[in-house]
mmCIF file of C-alpha atoms in Angstrom:
data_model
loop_
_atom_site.group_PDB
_atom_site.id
_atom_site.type_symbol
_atom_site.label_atom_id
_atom_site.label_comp_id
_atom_site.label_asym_id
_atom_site.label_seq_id
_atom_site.Cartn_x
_atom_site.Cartn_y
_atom_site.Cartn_z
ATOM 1 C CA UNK F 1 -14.983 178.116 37.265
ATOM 2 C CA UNK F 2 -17.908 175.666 38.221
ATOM 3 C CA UNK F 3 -21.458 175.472 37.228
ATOM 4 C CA UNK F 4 -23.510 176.585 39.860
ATOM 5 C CA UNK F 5 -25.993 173.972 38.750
ATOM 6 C CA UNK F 6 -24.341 171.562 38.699
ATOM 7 C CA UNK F 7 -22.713 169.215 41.619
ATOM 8 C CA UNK F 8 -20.610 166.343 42.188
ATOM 9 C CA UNK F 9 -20.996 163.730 44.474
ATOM 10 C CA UNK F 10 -18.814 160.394 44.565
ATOM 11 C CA UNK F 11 -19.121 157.619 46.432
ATOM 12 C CA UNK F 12 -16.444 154.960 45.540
ATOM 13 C CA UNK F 13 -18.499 151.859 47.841
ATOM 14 C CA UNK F 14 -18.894 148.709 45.723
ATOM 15 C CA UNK F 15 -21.553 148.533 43.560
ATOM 16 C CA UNK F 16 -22.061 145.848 41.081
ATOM 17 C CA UNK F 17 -25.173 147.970 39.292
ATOM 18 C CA UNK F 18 -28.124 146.665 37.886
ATOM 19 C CA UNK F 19 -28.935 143.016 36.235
ATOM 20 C CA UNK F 20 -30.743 143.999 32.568
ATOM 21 C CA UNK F 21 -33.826 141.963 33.837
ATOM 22 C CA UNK F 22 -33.764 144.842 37.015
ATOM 23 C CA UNK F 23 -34.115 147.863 33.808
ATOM 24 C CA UNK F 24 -36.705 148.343 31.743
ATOM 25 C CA UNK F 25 -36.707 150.952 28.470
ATOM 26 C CA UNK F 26 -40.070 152.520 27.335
ATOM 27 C CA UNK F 27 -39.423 154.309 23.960
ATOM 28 C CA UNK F 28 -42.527 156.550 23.097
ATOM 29 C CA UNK F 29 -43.632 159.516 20.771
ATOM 30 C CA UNK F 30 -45.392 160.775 23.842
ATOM 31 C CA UNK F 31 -42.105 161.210 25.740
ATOM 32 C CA UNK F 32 -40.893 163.533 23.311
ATOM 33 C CA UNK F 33 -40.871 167.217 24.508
ATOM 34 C CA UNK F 34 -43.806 169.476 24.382
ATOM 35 C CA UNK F 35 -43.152 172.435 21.732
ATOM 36 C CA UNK F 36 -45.051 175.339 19.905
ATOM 37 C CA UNK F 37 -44.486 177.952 17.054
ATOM 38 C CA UNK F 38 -42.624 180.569 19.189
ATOM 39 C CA UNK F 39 -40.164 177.992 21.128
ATOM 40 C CA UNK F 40 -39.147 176.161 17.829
ATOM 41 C CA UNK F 41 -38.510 179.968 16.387
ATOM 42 C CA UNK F 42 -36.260 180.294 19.514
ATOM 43 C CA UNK F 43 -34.361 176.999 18.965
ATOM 44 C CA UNK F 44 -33.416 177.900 15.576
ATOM 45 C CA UNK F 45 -32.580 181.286 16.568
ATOM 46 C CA UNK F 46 -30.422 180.310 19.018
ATOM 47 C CA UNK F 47 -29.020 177.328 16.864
ATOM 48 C CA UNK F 48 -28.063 179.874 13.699
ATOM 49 C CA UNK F 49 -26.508 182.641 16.152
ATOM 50 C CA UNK F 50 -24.124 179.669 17.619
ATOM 51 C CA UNK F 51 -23.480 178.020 14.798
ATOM 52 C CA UNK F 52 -22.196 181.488 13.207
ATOM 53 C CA UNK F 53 -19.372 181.704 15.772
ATOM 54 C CA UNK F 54 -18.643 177.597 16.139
ATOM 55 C CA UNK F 55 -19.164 176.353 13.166
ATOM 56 C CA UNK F 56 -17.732 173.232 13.839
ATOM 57 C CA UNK F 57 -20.914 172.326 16.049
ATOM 58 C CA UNK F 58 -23.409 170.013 14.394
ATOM 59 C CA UNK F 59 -27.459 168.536 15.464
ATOM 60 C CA UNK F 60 -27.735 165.209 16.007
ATOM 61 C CA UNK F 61 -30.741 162.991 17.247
ATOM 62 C CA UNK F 62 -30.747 161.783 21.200
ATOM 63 C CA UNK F 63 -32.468 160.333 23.588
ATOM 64 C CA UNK F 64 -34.614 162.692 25.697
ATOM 65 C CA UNK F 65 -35.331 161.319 29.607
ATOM 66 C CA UNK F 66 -38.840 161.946 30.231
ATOM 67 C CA UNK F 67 -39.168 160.528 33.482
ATOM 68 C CA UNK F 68 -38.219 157.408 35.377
ATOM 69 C CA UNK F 69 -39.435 155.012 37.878
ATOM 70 C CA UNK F 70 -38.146 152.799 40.265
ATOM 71 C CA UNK F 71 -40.928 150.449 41.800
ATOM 72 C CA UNK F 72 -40.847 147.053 40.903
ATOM 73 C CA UNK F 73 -38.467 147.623 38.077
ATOM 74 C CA UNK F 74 -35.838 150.971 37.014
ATOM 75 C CA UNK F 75 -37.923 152.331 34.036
ATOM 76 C CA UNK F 76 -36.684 154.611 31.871
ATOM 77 C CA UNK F 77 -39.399 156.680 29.830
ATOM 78 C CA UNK F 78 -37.796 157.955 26.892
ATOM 79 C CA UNK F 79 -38.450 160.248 23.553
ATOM 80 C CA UNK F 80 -36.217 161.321 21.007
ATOM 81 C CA UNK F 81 -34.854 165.346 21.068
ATOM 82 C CA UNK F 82 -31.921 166.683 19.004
ATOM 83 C CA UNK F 83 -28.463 168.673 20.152
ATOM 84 C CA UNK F 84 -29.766 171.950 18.501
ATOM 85 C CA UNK F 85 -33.012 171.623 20.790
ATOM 86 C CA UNK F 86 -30.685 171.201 23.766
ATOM 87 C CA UNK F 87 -28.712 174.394 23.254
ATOM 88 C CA UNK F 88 -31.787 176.066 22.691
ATOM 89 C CA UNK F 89 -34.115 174.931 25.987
ATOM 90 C CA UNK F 90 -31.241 173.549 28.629
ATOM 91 C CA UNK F 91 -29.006 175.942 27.409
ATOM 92 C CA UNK F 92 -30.837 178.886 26.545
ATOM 93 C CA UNK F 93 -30.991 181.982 28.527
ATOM 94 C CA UNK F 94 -34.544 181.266 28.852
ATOM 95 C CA UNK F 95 -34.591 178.221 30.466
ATOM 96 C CA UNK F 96 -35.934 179.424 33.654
ATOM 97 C CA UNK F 97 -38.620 180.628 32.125
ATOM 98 C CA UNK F 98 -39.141 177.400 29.898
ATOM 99 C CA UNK F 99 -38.910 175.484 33.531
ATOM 100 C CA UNK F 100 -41.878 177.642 34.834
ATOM 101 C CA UNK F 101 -43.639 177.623 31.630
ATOM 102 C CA UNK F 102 -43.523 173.925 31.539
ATOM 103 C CA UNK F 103 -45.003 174.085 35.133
ATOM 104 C CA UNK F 104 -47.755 176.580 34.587
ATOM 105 C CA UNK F 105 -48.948 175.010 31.129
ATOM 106 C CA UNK F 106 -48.114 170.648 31.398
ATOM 107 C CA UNK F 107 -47.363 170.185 35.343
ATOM 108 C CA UNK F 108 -44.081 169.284 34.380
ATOM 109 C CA UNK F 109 -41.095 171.866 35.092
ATOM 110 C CA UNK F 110 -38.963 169.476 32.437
ATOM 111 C CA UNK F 111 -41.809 169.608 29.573
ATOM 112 C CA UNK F 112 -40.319 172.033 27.352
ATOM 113 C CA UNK F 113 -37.009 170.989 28.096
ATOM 114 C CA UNK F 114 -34.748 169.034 25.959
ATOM 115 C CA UNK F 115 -33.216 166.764 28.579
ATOM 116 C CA UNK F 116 -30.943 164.846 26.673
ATOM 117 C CA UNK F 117 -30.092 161.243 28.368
ATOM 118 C CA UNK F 118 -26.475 161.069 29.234
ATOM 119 C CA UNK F 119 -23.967 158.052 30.256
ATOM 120 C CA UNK F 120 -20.820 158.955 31.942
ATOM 121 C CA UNK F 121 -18.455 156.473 33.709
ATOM 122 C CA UNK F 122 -16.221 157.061 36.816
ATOM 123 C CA UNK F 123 -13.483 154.439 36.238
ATOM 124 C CA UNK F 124 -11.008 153.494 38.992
ATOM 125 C CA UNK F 125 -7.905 151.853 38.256
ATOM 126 C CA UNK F 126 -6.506 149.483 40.120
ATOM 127 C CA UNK F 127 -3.771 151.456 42.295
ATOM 128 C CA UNK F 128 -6.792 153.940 43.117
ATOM 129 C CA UNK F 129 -7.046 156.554 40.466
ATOM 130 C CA UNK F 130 -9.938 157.981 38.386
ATOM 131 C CA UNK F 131 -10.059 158.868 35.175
ATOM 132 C CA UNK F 132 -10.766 161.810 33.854
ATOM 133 C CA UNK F 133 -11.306 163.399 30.445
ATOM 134 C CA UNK F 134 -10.446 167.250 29.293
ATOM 135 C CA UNK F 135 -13.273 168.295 26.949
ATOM 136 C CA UNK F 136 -12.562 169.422 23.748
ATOM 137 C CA UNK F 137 -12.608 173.471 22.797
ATOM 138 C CA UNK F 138 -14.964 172.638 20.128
ATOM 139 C CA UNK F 139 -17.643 172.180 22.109
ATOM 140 C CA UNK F 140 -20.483 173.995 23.121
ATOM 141 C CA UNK F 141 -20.617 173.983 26.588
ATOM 142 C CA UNK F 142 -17.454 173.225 28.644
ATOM 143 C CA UNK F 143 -14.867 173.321 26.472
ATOM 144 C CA UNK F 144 -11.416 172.250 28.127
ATOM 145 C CA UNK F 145 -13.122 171.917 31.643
ATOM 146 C CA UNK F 146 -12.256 167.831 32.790
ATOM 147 C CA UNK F 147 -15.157 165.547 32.769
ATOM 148 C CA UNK F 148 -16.266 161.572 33.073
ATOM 149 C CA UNK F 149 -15.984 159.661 30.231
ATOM 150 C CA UNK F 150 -18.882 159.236 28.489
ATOM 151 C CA UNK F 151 -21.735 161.643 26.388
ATOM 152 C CA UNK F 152 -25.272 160.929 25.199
ATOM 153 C CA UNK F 153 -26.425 157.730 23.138
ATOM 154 C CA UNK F 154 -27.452 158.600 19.800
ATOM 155 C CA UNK F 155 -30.989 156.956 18.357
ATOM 156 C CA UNK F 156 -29.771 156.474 14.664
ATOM 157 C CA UNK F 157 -27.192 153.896 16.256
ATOM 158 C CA UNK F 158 -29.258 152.426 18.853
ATOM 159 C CA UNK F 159 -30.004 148.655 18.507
ATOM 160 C CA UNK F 160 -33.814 148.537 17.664
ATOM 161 C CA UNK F 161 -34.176 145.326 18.976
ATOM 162 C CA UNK F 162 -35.099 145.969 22.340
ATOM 163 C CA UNK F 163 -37.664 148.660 20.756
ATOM 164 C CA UNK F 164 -41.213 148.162 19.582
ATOM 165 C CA UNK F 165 -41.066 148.393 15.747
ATOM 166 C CA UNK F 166 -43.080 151.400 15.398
ATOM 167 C CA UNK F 167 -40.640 153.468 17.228
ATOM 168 C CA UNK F 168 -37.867 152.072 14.845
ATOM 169 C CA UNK F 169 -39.808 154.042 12.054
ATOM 170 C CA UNK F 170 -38.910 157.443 13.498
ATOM 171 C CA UNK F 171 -35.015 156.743 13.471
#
């Protein structure tokens, strides 16, 4: 069974990706999803009720995607969001109406939205193959379907670095 909203497109031509002096990261409060009273009842609703029956899920900090740009350099406009928000926005059975809500209320049909960054990999091997991965049953969304390597950087582990100091406070 596949997602319906979800699609696959691979293009195997060489590609030696991006230089780090070609990315730029911009790690803000501001980029940080747009909530109220009623939505964060939801999320912990929805986070109780599917914790109940898989108990072996847990929350955990990520990066949320805001936005990105491409003109002179790829930006990335980042926040910070949470697993448990994700099941309860992306995931929820009112997601649609989150998207349209978002619209209607911030111009933004992603504002409400957890949108968790994630990294995947397709690697080739050398006699042509790809690798694949078969998610684990203990998961909340896809459990045994096959998948890229990869999953969603997590802040708390993220080297602050290449962050301004104030946004280290949050982690």
């Amino acid at each position: 069974m596949t997602d319906p909203e979800v699609s696959l497109l691979l293009h195997c031509a060489a590609w030696r990706g991006l230089r780090q002096s070609h990315v730029r990261v911009e790690l803000s409060e501001r980029y940080n999803r747009q909530t109220d009273a009623a939505l964060q009842r939801h999320i912990e609703e929805v986070w109780t009720a599917r914790v109940s029956k898989e108990p072996w899920l847990f929350d955990g900090a990520k990066f949320r995607l805001h936005s990105t740009a491409s003109a002179p350099l790829l930006t990335l406009r980042l926040g910070l969001t949470s697993y448990k928000d994700y099941l309860g926005t992306n995931w929820s059975s009112r997601a649609v109406e989150l998207h349209k809500r978002g619209e209607a209320e911030f111009g933004s049909s992603q504002a409400l939205l957890a949108q968790p960054l994630g990294v995947g990999a397709v690697v080739c091997t050398g006699d042509g193959q790809v690798v694949f991965i078969r998610r684990s049953q203990e998961v909340a969304e896809a459990g045994g379907k096959l998948d890229l390597p990869g999953g969603h950087p997590e802040p708390k582990i993220f080297p602050c670095c290449c962050v301004t100091p104030d946004f280290c406070k949050i982690f």
